[in-house]
Short mmCIF file of C-alpha atoms and ligand atoms in Angstrom, two decimals:
data_model
loop_
_atom_site.label_atom_id
_atom_site.label_comp_id
_atom_site.label_asym_id
_atom_site.label_seq_id
_atom_site.Cartn_x
_atom_site.Cartn_y
_atom_site.Cartn_z
CA MET A 1 21.70 -18.22 -26.55
CA THR A 2 21.41 -14.13 -28.01
CA LYS A 3 24.94 -12.72 -28.25
CA PHE A 4 25.84 -9.23 -27.72
CA SER A 5 27.59 -8.23 -31.05
CA ASP A 6 24.19 -9.68 -32.22
CA LEU A 7 22.34 -7.16 -31.10
CA ASN A 8 23.57 -3.94 -34.01
CA LEU A 9 24.71 -2.22 -31.29
CA ASN A 10 27.78 0.79 -32.37
CA PRO A 11 31.57 -1.44 -31.89
CA LYS A 12 32.67 0.67 -30.00
CA VAL A 13 29.54 0.16 -27.39
CA LEU A 14 30.31 -3.85 -27.49
CA LYS A 15 33.62 -2.92 -27.20
CA ALA A 16 32.88 -1.01 -23.64
CA ILE A 17 30.87 -3.99 -22.93
CA ASP A 18 33.94 -5.81 -22.80
CA GLU A 19 36.18 -4.05 -21.22
CA ALA A 20 33.04 -3.79 -18.38
CA GLY A 21 33.59 -7.99 -18.76
CA TYR A 22 29.46 -9.04 -19.46
CA GLU A 23 29.27 -11.71 -21.45
CA SER A 24 26.05 -12.41 -23.23
CA PRO A 25 22.63 -10.19 -22.35
CA THR A 26 20.72 -10.58 -20.02
CA PRO A 27 16.93 -11.51 -21.30
CA ILE A 28 15.56 -8.12 -20.43
CA GLN A 29 18.30 -6.34 -22.82
CA ALA A 30 18.13 -9.52 -25.59
CA GLY A 31 14.39 -9.02 -25.43
CA ALA A 32 13.83 -4.39 -25.52
CA ILE A 33 17.67 -3.98 -27.11
CA PRO A 34 16.11 -5.18 -31.01
CA PRO A 35 13.49 -3.44 -31.10
CA ALA A 36 15.04 -0.08 -29.53
CA LEU A 37 17.49 0.13 -32.25
CA GLU A 38 14.59 -0.54 -34.43
CA GLY A 39 12.93 2.22 -33.57
CA LYS A 40 10.13 0.93 -31.80
CA ASP A 41 8.35 1.98 -28.24
CA VAL A 42 9.81 -0.30 -25.81
CA LEU A 43 7.15 -1.45 -22.31
CA GLY A 44 9.49 -3.09 -20.53
CA ILE A 45 8.80 -5.34 -16.92
CA ALA A 46 11.81 -5.83 -14.70
CA GLN A 47 13.25 -5.10 -11.60
CA THR A 48 16.32 -3.54 -10.70
CA GLY A 49 18.95 -6.49 -11.17
CA THR A 50 18.63 -8.16 -14.16
CA GLY A 51 20.05 -5.74 -16.02
CA LYS A 52 17.38 -2.94 -17.35
CA THR A 53 19.59 -0.18 -16.79
CA ALA A 54 21.95 -0.92 -20.02
CA SER A 55 18.73 -2.69 -21.41
CA PHE A 56 18.09 1.16 -22.08
CA THR A 57 20.91 3.06 -22.18
CA LEU A 58 23.38 1.06 -24.97
CA PRO A 59 20.40 1.20 -27.58
CA MET A 60 20.20 5.01 -26.70
CA ILE A 61 24.21 4.98 -26.77
CA THR A 62 24.12 4.13 -30.26
CA MET A 63 21.58 5.74 -31.44
CA LEU A 64 22.94 8.71 -30.07
CA ALA A 65 26.41 8.50 -31.29
CA ARG A 66 24.63 9.91 -34.94
CA GLY A 67 24.01 13.82 -34.89
CA ARG A 68 24.54 15.85 -32.45
CA ALA A 69 23.14 17.68 -29.74
CA ARG A 70 21.47 21.85 -30.48
CA ALA A 71 21.79 24.43 -27.32
CA ARG A 72 19.51 23.69 -24.72
CA MET A 73 17.52 20.74 -26.98
CA PRO A 74 18.69 17.64 -25.15
CA ARG A 75 18.09 14.70 -27.64
CA SER A 76 17.36 12.55 -24.72
CA LEU A 77 15.58 12.18 -21.47
CA VAL A 78 15.68 9.72 -18.96
CA LEU A 79 13.81 9.81 -15.81
CA CYS A 80 14.50 8.85 -12.85
CA PRO A 81 11.88 8.41 -9.38
CA THR A 82 15.17 8.84 -6.69
CA ARG A 83 18.92 10.80 -7.05
CA GLU A 84 20.75 7.74 -6.48
CA LEU A 85 18.91 6.10 -8.94
CA ALA A 86 19.31 9.08 -12.18
CA ALA A 87 23.32 9.00 -10.67
CA GLN A 88 23.65 5.25 -11.20
CA VAL A 89 22.50 5.49 -15.14
CA ALA A 90 24.49 7.98 -14.95
CA GLU A 91 27.00 6.40 -13.53
CA ASN A 92 25.92 3.18 -16.76
CA PHE A 93 26.02 5.66 -19.77
CA ASP A 94 29.94 6.95 -18.80
CA THR A 95 30.74 3.07 -18.71
CA TYR A 96 29.23 2.31 -22.12
CA SER A 97 29.35 4.97 -23.87
CA LYS A 98 33.62 5.74 -22.98
CA HIS A 99 35.14 5.39 -26.56
CA LEU A 100 31.91 7.35 -28.07
CA LYS A 101 31.93 11.47 -27.37
CA LEU A 102 28.26 11.91 -26.20
CA THR A 103 27.68 14.41 -23.41
CA LYS A 104 25.43 14.50 -20.57
CA ALA A 105 23.61 16.59 -17.88
CA LEU A 106 22.50 15.25 -14.37
CA LEU A 107 19.01 17.45 -12.92
CA ILE A 108 19.35 16.10 -9.60
CA GLY A 109 19.12 17.58 -5.88
CA GLY A 110 22.09 18.37 -4.22
CA VAL A 111 23.76 18.90 -7.92
CA SER A 112 24.15 22.73 -8.60
CA PHE A 113 21.77 24.43 -10.67
CA LYS A 114 24.64 26.74 -12.18
CA GLU A 115 26.80 23.70 -13.92
CA GLN A 116 24.05 21.93 -15.35
CA ASP A 117 22.89 25.17 -16.33
CA LYS A 118 26.30 25.97 -18.32
CA LEU A 119 26.06 21.91 -19.90
CA ILE A 120 22.79 22.39 -20.88
CA ASP A 121 23.25 25.50 -23.11
CA LYS A 122 26.17 24.18 -24.62
CA GLY A 123 23.54 21.44 -25.45
CA VAL A 124 23.63 17.38 -24.68
CA ASP A 125 22.69 14.75 -25.72
CA VAL A 126 21.73 12.32 -22.82
CA LEU A 127 19.81 14.67 -19.53
CA ILE A 128 18.81 12.44 -16.59
CA ALA A 129 17.43 14.00 -14.45
CA THR A 130 14.65 13.51 -11.76
CA PRO A 131 10.82 14.47 -12.56
CA GLY A 132 10.52 17.60 -10.15
CA ARG A 133 13.92 19.42 -10.61
CA LEU A 134 13.59 18.94 -14.21
CA LEU A 135 10.57 20.98 -14.27
CA ASP A 136 12.46 23.68 -12.07
CA HIS A 137 14.96 23.99 -14.92
CA PHE A 138 11.93 24.48 -17.67
CA GLU A 139 9.71 26.25 -15.75
CA ARG A 140 13.23 29.11 -15.19
CA GLY A 141 13.03 28.94 -19.13
CA LYS A 142 16.78 27.32 -19.09
CA LEU A 143 15.50 23.79 -21.30
CA LEU A 144 13.58 23.05 -23.85
CA LEU A 145 11.71 19.19 -24.73
CA THR A 146 11.05 19.51 -28.18
CA GLY A 147 13.94 18.11 -29.30
CA VAL A 148 13.35 15.05 -27.40
CA GLN A 149 13.48 11.81 -29.98
CA ILE A 150 13.89 9.18 -26.99
CA MET A 151 12.60 9.24 -24.00
CA VAL A 152 13.26 7.00 -21.26
CA VAL A 153 10.77 6.52 -18.49
CA ASP A 154 12.81 4.85 -15.75
CA GLU A 155 11.03 2.78 -12.50
CA ALA A 156 7.79 3.76 -13.53
CA ASP A 157 5.74 2.24 -10.53
CA ARG A 158 8.19 4.00 -7.33
CA MET A 159 6.77 6.68 -9.58
CA LEU A 160 3.35 5.94 -9.08
CA ASP A 161 4.43 5.19 -5.66
CA MET A 162 6.35 8.50 -4.52
CA GLY A 163 3.50 10.49 -6.00
CA PHE A 164 5.39 11.97 -9.59
CA ILE A 165 2.74 10.42 -12.30
CA PRO A 166 1.35 14.10 -13.02
CA ASP A 167 4.36 16.11 -13.45
CA ILE A 168 5.46 12.45 -15.53
CA GLU A 169 2.22 12.82 -17.87
CA ARG A 170 3.42 17.10 -18.22
CA ILE A 171 7.33 15.45 -19.11
CA PHE A 172 6.07 13.48 -21.69
CA SER A 173 3.08 16.24 -22.60
CA LEU A 174 6.82 18.84 -23.05
CA THR A 175 8.14 16.75 -25.78
CA PRO A 176 7.59 15.75 -29.29
CA PHE A 177 4.78 13.62 -29.91
CA THR A 178 7.46 11.62 -32.39
CA ARG A 179 9.58 10.64 -29.67
CA GLN A 180 10.62 7.48 -29.38
CA THR A 181 9.78 6.31 -25.83
CA LEU A 182 11.16 3.10 -23.34
CA PHE A 183 9.10 2.22 -20.46
CA PHE A 184 9.85 0.80 -17.65
CA SER A 185 8.08 -0.78 -13.94
CA ALA A 186 8.68 -3.81 -12.28
CA THR A 187 5.04 -4.02 -11.91
CA MET A 188 1.73 -2.73 -14.02
CA ALA A 189 -0.42 -1.07 -11.62
CA PRO A 190 -3.58 0.60 -13.09
CA GLU A 191 -2.00 4.10 -13.22
CA ILE A 192 0.59 2.45 -15.35
CA GLU A 193 -1.27 0.80 -17.06
CA ARG A 194 -3.53 4.07 -18.45
CA ILE A 195 0.39 5.35 -18.95
CA THR A 196 1.37 3.06 -21.11
CA ASN A 197 -2.18 3.46 -23.19
CA THR A 198 -1.59 7.00 -23.29
CA PHE A 199 1.65 7.44 -24.58
CA LEU A 200 2.94 5.19 -25.98
CA SER A 201 2.73 3.91 -29.56
CA ALA A 202 2.36 -0.08 -30.40
CA PRO A 203 4.96 -0.58 -27.77
CA GLU A 204 7.15 -4.49 -27.64
CA ARG A 205 6.02 -5.35 -23.85
CA VAL A 206 9.18 -7.41 -23.01
CA GLU A 207 8.77 -9.22 -19.50
CA VAL A 208 11.19 -10.73 -17.91
CA ALA A 209 10.03 -12.95 -14.68
CA ARG A 210 9.53 -12.24 -12.01
CA GLN A 211 12.57 -13.16 -9.13
CA ALA A 212 9.92 -14.55 -6.18
CA THR A 213 12.14 -17.43 -4.94
CA THR A 214 14.62 -16.60 -2.21
CA GLY A 215 17.67 -17.41 -2.20
CA GLU A 216 18.65 -21.17 -0.32
CA ASN A 217 21.49 -19.65 1.63
CA ILE A 218 19.64 -16.39 3.05
CA GLU A 219 18.34 -17.58 6.23
CA GLN A 220 15.27 -16.02 7.07
CA GLY A 221 13.14 -15.28 10.51
CA VAL A 222 10.08 -13.57 11.80
CA VAL A 223 9.75 -12.64 15.25
CA MET A 224 5.86 -11.49 16.08
CA PHE A 225 5.34 -8.97 18.04
CA LYS A 226 2.59 -6.70 19.66
CA GLY A 227 3.15 -4.19 21.91
CA SER A 228 2.28 -3.76 24.74
CA ARG A 229 -0.65 -0.91 24.14
CA LYS A 230 -0.70 1.14 21.37
CA ASP A 231 0.84 3.81 21.68
CA ARG A 232 3.52 2.08 23.16
CA GLU A 233 4.34 0.01 20.19
CA PRO A 234 6.48 1.32 18.03
CA SER A 235 8.69 2.74 20.83
CA GLU A 236 8.80 -1.17 22.03
CA LYS A 237 8.91 -2.63 18.62
CA ARG A 238 12.54 -0.12 18.86
CA ASN A 239 13.62 -2.17 21.38
CA VAL A 240 12.46 -5.42 20.06
CA LEU A 241 15.01 -4.63 16.97
CA ARG A 242 18.01 -4.37 18.94
CA ALA A 243 17.17 -7.33 20.74
CA VAL A 244 16.86 -8.68 17.70
CA ILE A 245 20.49 -6.99 16.82
CA ASP A 246 22.36 -8.17 19.62
CA ALA A 247 21.28 -11.71 19.51
CA GLU A 248 22.82 -12.02 15.98
CA GLY A 249 26.39 -11.09 17.96
CA GLU A 250 29.85 -10.53 16.09
CA LYS A 251 27.91 -12.48 13.09
CA CYS A 252 26.31 -9.56 12.98
CA THR A 253 29.50 -7.48 10.78
CA ASN A 254 27.37 -5.04 8.73
CA ALA A 255 23.19 -4.47 8.24
CA ILE A 256 20.66 -3.09 6.30
CA VAL A 257 17.38 -2.26 8.30
CA PHE A 258 14.22 -1.44 5.87
CA CYS A 259 11.98 0.10 7.62
CA ASN A 260 7.86 1.65 5.09
CA ARG A 261 7.71 4.42 6.35
CA LYS A 262 10.28 7.51 5.42
CA VAL A 263 10.30 8.76 8.88
CA ASP A 264 10.52 5.74 10.57
CA VAL A 265 13.78 5.50 9.14
CA ASP A 266 14.49 8.61 10.86
CA ILE A 267 13.61 7.30 13.99
CA VAL A 268 14.78 4.51 13.77
CA ALA A 269 18.21 5.77 13.24
CA LYS A 270 18.40 7.59 15.64
CA SER A 271 17.03 5.05 18.19
CA LEU A 272 19.70 2.54 17.25
CA LYS A 273 22.78 5.86 17.19
CA LYS A 274 21.13 6.88 20.70
CA TYR A 275 21.60 3.47 22.04
CA GLY A 276 26.00 3.22 20.87
CA TYR A 277 24.83 1.28 17.49
CA ASP A 278 27.38 2.43 14.29
CA ALA A 279 23.89 3.84 12.55
CA ALA A 280 22.87 5.49 10.22
CA PRO A 281 19.64 6.49 8.16
CA ILE A 282 19.77 7.32 4.00
CA HIS A 283 16.84 9.70 2.77
CA GLY A 284 15.80 12.08 0.46
CA ASP A 285 16.30 14.57 3.12
CA LEU A 286 19.59 14.63 3.48
CA ASP A 287 21.84 16.33 1.04
CA GLN A 288 23.87 14.63 -1.90
CA SER A 289 27.37 15.29 0.38
CA GLN A 290 25.51 13.44 3.54
CA ARG A 291 23.94 10.99 1.11
CA THR A 292 27.17 10.13 -0.30
CA ARG A 293 29.65 9.92 2.42
CA THR A 294 26.97 7.74 4.66
CA LEU A 295 27.22 5.17 2.00
CA ASP A 296 30.51 5.59 1.40
CA GLY A 297 31.36 4.98 4.88
CA PHE A 298 28.71 1.83 4.33
CA ARG A 299 30.58 0.56 1.40
CA ASP A 300 33.99 0.67 3.53
CA GLY A 301 33.28 -1.00 6.38
CA THR A 302 33.50 1.88 8.54
CA LEU A 303 29.49 2.43 9.14
CA ARG A 304 28.11 -0.75 10.35
CA PHE A 305 24.25 -0.44 10.40
CA LEU A 306 22.46 1.75 6.87
CA VAL A 307 19.34 2.84 7.75
CA ALA A 308 16.82 2.74 4.66
CA SER A 309 13.47 3.13 3.30
CA ASP A 310 12.63 0.44 -0.04
CA VAL A 311 12.67 4.08 -2.23
CA ALA A 312 16.13 5.24 -0.98
CA ALA A 313 17.96 1.79 -1.29
CA ARG A 314 16.49 0.89 -4.62
CA GLY A 315 19.27 0.72 -6.61
CA LEU A 316 22.12 0.66 -4.85
CA ASP A 317 24.88 -0.99 -5.34
CA VAL A 318 25.48 -1.33 -1.90
CA PRO A 319 28.06 -4.27 -1.36
CA SER A 320 26.27 -8.20 0.40
CA VAL A 321 25.48 -7.90 3.98
CA SER A 322 25.31 -9.81 7.13
CA HIS A 323 22.11 -8.76 7.77
CA VAL A 324 19.00 -7.40 6.58
CA PHE A 325 16.20 -6.39 9.09
CA ASN A 326 13.22 -5.79 8.41
CA PHE A 327 11.96 -3.36 11.77
CA ASP A 328 8.51 -3.53 8.87
CA VAL A 329 6.55 -6.31 7.09
CA PRO A 330 6.90 -4.12 3.47
CA SER A 331 3.44 -3.61 2.33
CA HIS A 332 5.00 -4.86 -1.32
CA ALA A 333 5.75 -8.90 -1.33
CA GLU A 334 7.78 -7.94 -4.15
CA ASP A 335 9.53 -5.65 -1.79
CA TYR A 336 10.33 -9.02 0.85
CA VAL A 337 12.48 -10.63 -2.36
CA HIS A 338 14.45 -7.26 -3.21
CA ARG A 339 15.41 -6.69 0.77
CA ILE A 340 16.41 -10.19 1.73
CA GLY A 341 18.19 -10.08 -1.24
CA ARG A 342 21.10 -7.78 -0.54
CA THR A 343 22.31 -10.06 1.72
CA GLY A 344 23.31 -13.70 0.93
CA ARG A 345 25.09 -12.58 -1.86
CA ALA A 346 27.79 -14.46 -4.47
CA GLY A 347 27.14 -17.44 -2.68
CA ARG A 348 27.44 -16.52 1.04
CA ASP A 349 25.16 -17.15 3.51
CA GLY A 350 23.19 -14.71 5.35
CA LYS A 351 20.37 -13.79 7.23
CA ALA A 352 17.40 -11.48 7.08
CA VAL A 353 15.30 -11.01 10.89
CA MET A 354 11.54 -9.14 10.40
CA ILE A 355 9.38 -8.14 13.04
CA CYS A 356 5.67 -8.25 12.22
CA VAL A 357 3.08 -6.15 14.32
CA PRO A 358 -0.45 -8.36 14.21
CA ARG A 359 -1.99 -5.18 11.68
CA ASP A 360 1.21 -6.82 9.62
CA GLU A 361 -0.12 -10.38 9.43
CA LYS A 362 -1.92 -9.75 6.41
CA ASN A 363 0.87 -8.50 4.04
CA LEU A 364 3.26 -11.71 5.50
CA ALA A 365 0.67 -14.14 4.96
CA ASP A 366 1.22 -11.71 1.22
CA ILE A 367 4.86 -11.92 1.35
CA GLU A 368 4.50 -15.49 1.94
CA ARG A 369 2.71 -16.76 -0.74
CA LEU A 370 4.46 -15.12 -3.12
CA VAL A 371 7.83 -16.84 -1.54
CA GLN A 372 6.15 -19.80 -1.70
CA ARG A 373 6.98 -21.07 1.32
CA GLU A 374 6.27 -19.87 5.55
CA ILE A 375 8.42 -17.61 7.18
CA PRO A 376 9.81 -19.33 10.28
CA ARG A 377 8.68 -17.86 13.14
CA ILE A 378 11.20 -17.08 16.25
CA ASP A 379 10.87 -16.07 19.25
CA ASN A 380 11.47 -12.56 19.98
CA PRO A 381 14.16 -12.28 22.28
CA LEU A 382 12.98 -10.46 24.90
CA LYS A 383 10.21 -13.03 25.75
CA GLY A 384 9.38 -13.50 29.33
CA ALA A 385 10.91 -9.76 30.21
CA ALA A 386 8.63 -7.47 31.02
CA PRO A 387 7.64 -5.09 27.71
CA VAL A 388 10.34 -2.44 28.12
CA ALA A 389 9.29 0.53 25.79
CA GLU A 390 12.50 3.41 25.38
CA LYS A 391 12.07 6.44 27.05
CA PRO A 392 10.44 8.84 25.38
CA ALA A 393 13.02 10.79 24.20
CA LYS A 394 11.91 13.94 21.86
CA ALA A 395 14.50 12.88 19.36
CA GLU A 396 12.18 9.70 18.69
CA GLN A 397 8.60 10.41 18.69
CA THR A 398 6.90 8.22 16.01
CA ALA A 399 5.11 9.89 13.36
CA ASP A 400 1.28 8.08 15.97
CA GLU A 401 3.19 9.96 18.97
CA LYS A 402 3.99 13.60 17.33
CA PRO A 403 1.74 16.35 16.96
CA LYS A 404 -0.71 16.49 14.39
CA ARG A 405 0.94 19.60 12.26
CA SER A 406 4.51 18.30 12.32
CA ARG A 407 3.14 15.49 10.36
CA SER A 408 1.76 18.14 7.81
CA ARG A 409 4.52 18.70 6.73
CA SER A 410 4.03 17.86 2.86
CA ARG A 411 6.46 18.96 -0.13
CA LYS A 412 7.50 16.93 -3.51
CA THR A 413 11.01 15.71 -3.10
CA ASP A 414 12.40 11.89 -4.48
CA GLU A 415 11.84 10.68 -0.48
CA ALA A 416 9.90 13.84 0.56
CA ASP A 417 8.84 13.47 4.29
CA ILE A 418 11.00 12.32 6.38
CA ALA A 419 11.12 13.87 10.10
CA GLN A 420 13.89 16.58 9.90
CA PRO A 421 16.53 15.36 12.90
CA GLU A 422 16.25 17.04 15.65
CA THR A 423 19.27 17.41 18.17
CA ALA A 424 21.29 14.59 18.25
CA ALA A 425 19.91 12.77 21.75
CA LYS A 426 23.39 11.69 23.92
CA PRO A 427 24.48 7.95 23.93
CA GLU A 428 22.69 6.10 26.45
CA PRO A 429 24.16 2.86 28.10
CA LYS A 430 23.47 -0.09 26.06
CA SER A 431 21.16 -1.70 29.03
CA ASP A 432 17.32 -0.66 28.95
CA PRO A 433 16.01 2.06 31.44
CA LYS A 434 13.27 -0.75 33.94
CA PRO A 435 9.75 -0.47 33.43
CA GLU A 436 9.40 1.21 36.66
CA GLU A 437 11.89 3.28 35.58
CA GLN A 438 9.45 4.47 32.99
CA PRO A 439 7.88 8.55 32.75
CA LYS A 440 4.35 7.10 33.13
CA ARG A 441 2.39 9.62 30.30
CA SER A 442 -1.29 11.02 31.62
CA ARG A 443 -4.08 10.03 29.11
CA GLY A 444 -5.37 12.43 27.51
CA ARG A 445 -4.90 15.70 29.90
CA ARG A 446 -3.93 18.98 28.75
CA GLY A 447 -0.40 19.69 29.25
CA SER A 448 1.15 16.42 29.44
CA GLY A 449 3.53 17.29 26.12
CA GLY A 450 1.99 14.72 24.28
CA GLY A 451 2.48 12.58 27.32
CA ARG A 452 5.87 12.77 28.10
CA GLN A 453 8.35 13.43 31.60
CA ASN A 454 4.21 13.90 33.44
CA ASP A 455 3.75 13.97 37.15
CA GLN A 456 3.23 11.46 38.68
CA SER A 457 4.16 10.68 41.77
CA ASP A 458 4.27 6.83 40.97
CA ARG A 459 3.74 3.23 42.77
CA SER A 460 6.83 2.18 43.25
CA GLY A 461 7.04 5.58 44.86
CA ASN A 462 9.40 7.99 42.55
CA LYS A 463 9.52 11.17 42.65
CA VAL A 464 8.46 12.98 39.36
CA VAL A 465 8.46 16.35 39.09
CA GLY A 466 5.58 18.27 37.34
CA LEU A 467 1.85 19.41 37.85
CA GLY A 468 0.69 15.89 39.01
CA ASP A 469 -3.30 14.85 38.01
CA HIS A 470 -4.53 18.18 40.03
CA THR A 471 -4.02 20.18 36.36
CA PRO A 472 -4.26 23.79 37.53
CA GLU A 473 -7.34 25.60 35.38
CA PHE A 474 -5.75 28.32 34.21
CA ILE A 475 -3.15 25.99 31.31
CA GLY A 476 -6.73 24.97 30.06
CA LEU A 477 -7.34 28.84 29.50
CA SER A 478 -6.76 30.03 25.84
CA PHE A 479 -4.05 32.32 25.55
CA LYS A 480 -6.34 34.54 22.46
CA GLU A 481 -9.28 34.72 24.75
CA ARG A 482 -7.86 36.31 27.68
CA SER A 483 -5.83 38.40 25.65
CA ALA A 484 -8.84 39.31 23.98
CA SER A 485 -10.47 39.98 27.06
P1 AMP B 1 20.05 -3.44 -12.65
O1 AMP B 1 19.84 -4.39 -13.39
O2 AMP B 1 20.85 -2.60 -14.51
O3 AMP B 1 20.13 -2.51 -12.01
O4 AMP B 1 21.69 -4.18 -13.30
C1 AMP B 1 21.97 -4.71 -12.74
C2 AMP B 1 23.50 -5.43 -12.13
O5 AMP B 1 23.86 -6.12 -13.67
C3 AMP B 1 24.41 -4.00 -12.28
O6 AMP B 1 25.49 -4.00 -11.46
C4 AMP B 1 25.13 -4.28 -14.60
O7 AMP B 1 26.04 -4.02 -13.92
C5 AMP B 1 24.98 -5.69 -13.77
N1 AMP B 1 25.26 -5.73 -15.46
C6 AMP B 1 23.99 -5.18 -16.89
N2 AMP B 1 24.16 -6.21 -18.32
C7 AMP B 1 24.63 -7.75 -17.41
C8 AMP B 1 25.50 -8.04 -18.42
N3 AMP B 1 25.11 -8.56 -19.49
N4 AMP B 1 25.62 -9.26 -18.02
C9 AMP B 1 26.54 -8.85 -16.63
N5 AMP B 1 26.04 -8.53 -15.83
C10 AMP B 1 25.04 -7.72 -16.44
#
């Protein structure tokens, strides 16, 4: 078996590795470090958890130990899709370079431009950045990329998902042609293949086996659920989620709730909170200090439910959790393995429960093919109960329910289009409103407020305030026409 001491790493790096308690290199490290130290390009196909960060930081530190940085010209560059991942890479650098004098700067959202500018002005050995932020600095004329000798692209498949590939191509073109490139991706989508063919030169391909099996100590289940009506499905699904959580009782000490879409992370967190669950979201529209606070709270046990997207949770070093709840079936089968791997760590038992709506059944079949087993179907704890949609409070509209205008917002950040939090809804008792207490929705009528708080007297005779079915004609007139006439 390969030992770290066989890898030609700087003795001071070896000392730091020893102090970190690592006994031997992981397969991606054993495969990627030697060619990297020879100055070759490396194409690493590996996921988080395989030790891939050290597979590029260790050779980088060894190579950077010789030579010095020049003002405004970083000697190496690491591009990461998210701030969290960038911050973790920075931590890795600190750990492994602690016996060497290397300087670094971190260009990510939430960290002040001014301070990083100062560091870059002095000259840094390593610049760790998210692509958008790096280009912002570049365009402000604060940075030259012509001194970059080593460039790392980490989690390229995530970059692709997040629309960063054009930025990456631009950054490649700003660095010298002679640079060495270390490129990492968990999967090789055709677009990633194209990028590597264009920008890597005769790379050494190192692939580590995909983690395609799920731990035996993780109890899994899936609740098959269909909403009573398509437009009610999102809120009824949140109701199922609460019931699934409640069914676990005290066994559920802490949990991560995964959603596919960024916008749902916020909605689900708000919904849980509203119903008295101790939940908080993690996404890119929160400022850095808020994210750090949320994560710290989750780590130290003061926060019970962390609601996250794959991107936000990716690479995060969160402790073992008793439960993982998949509010959505992930659309990439590997993400399922990744998500549920957050529970049942270090041999402890864990449980992962997923909710599957009819349109996700194909994705469920893909997951079962990947993990080579059927995920047991478990009963919907609400089975038999009449379908109940949440009281459609404003703060909880889903993207589907929202007026189109608010969905068109499109900003490129690392977790761009999450709905802005609205005024926190008042905590409500855990019990759900009875079906007959639900406000009725009118179908496609103007003035119905998107179906909220409508206006009829319902069958049970409850008085509902509003305009009723008879919308006065003036409501349908355009304000423009009136003012123009
Ligand atoms: P990564 O895939 O880079 O996110 O690494 C996953 C975890 O493995 C991190 O917590 C690292 O500190 C740890 N790690 C990396 N290399 C080794 C190693 N050779 N032996 C033991 N743990 C390691």
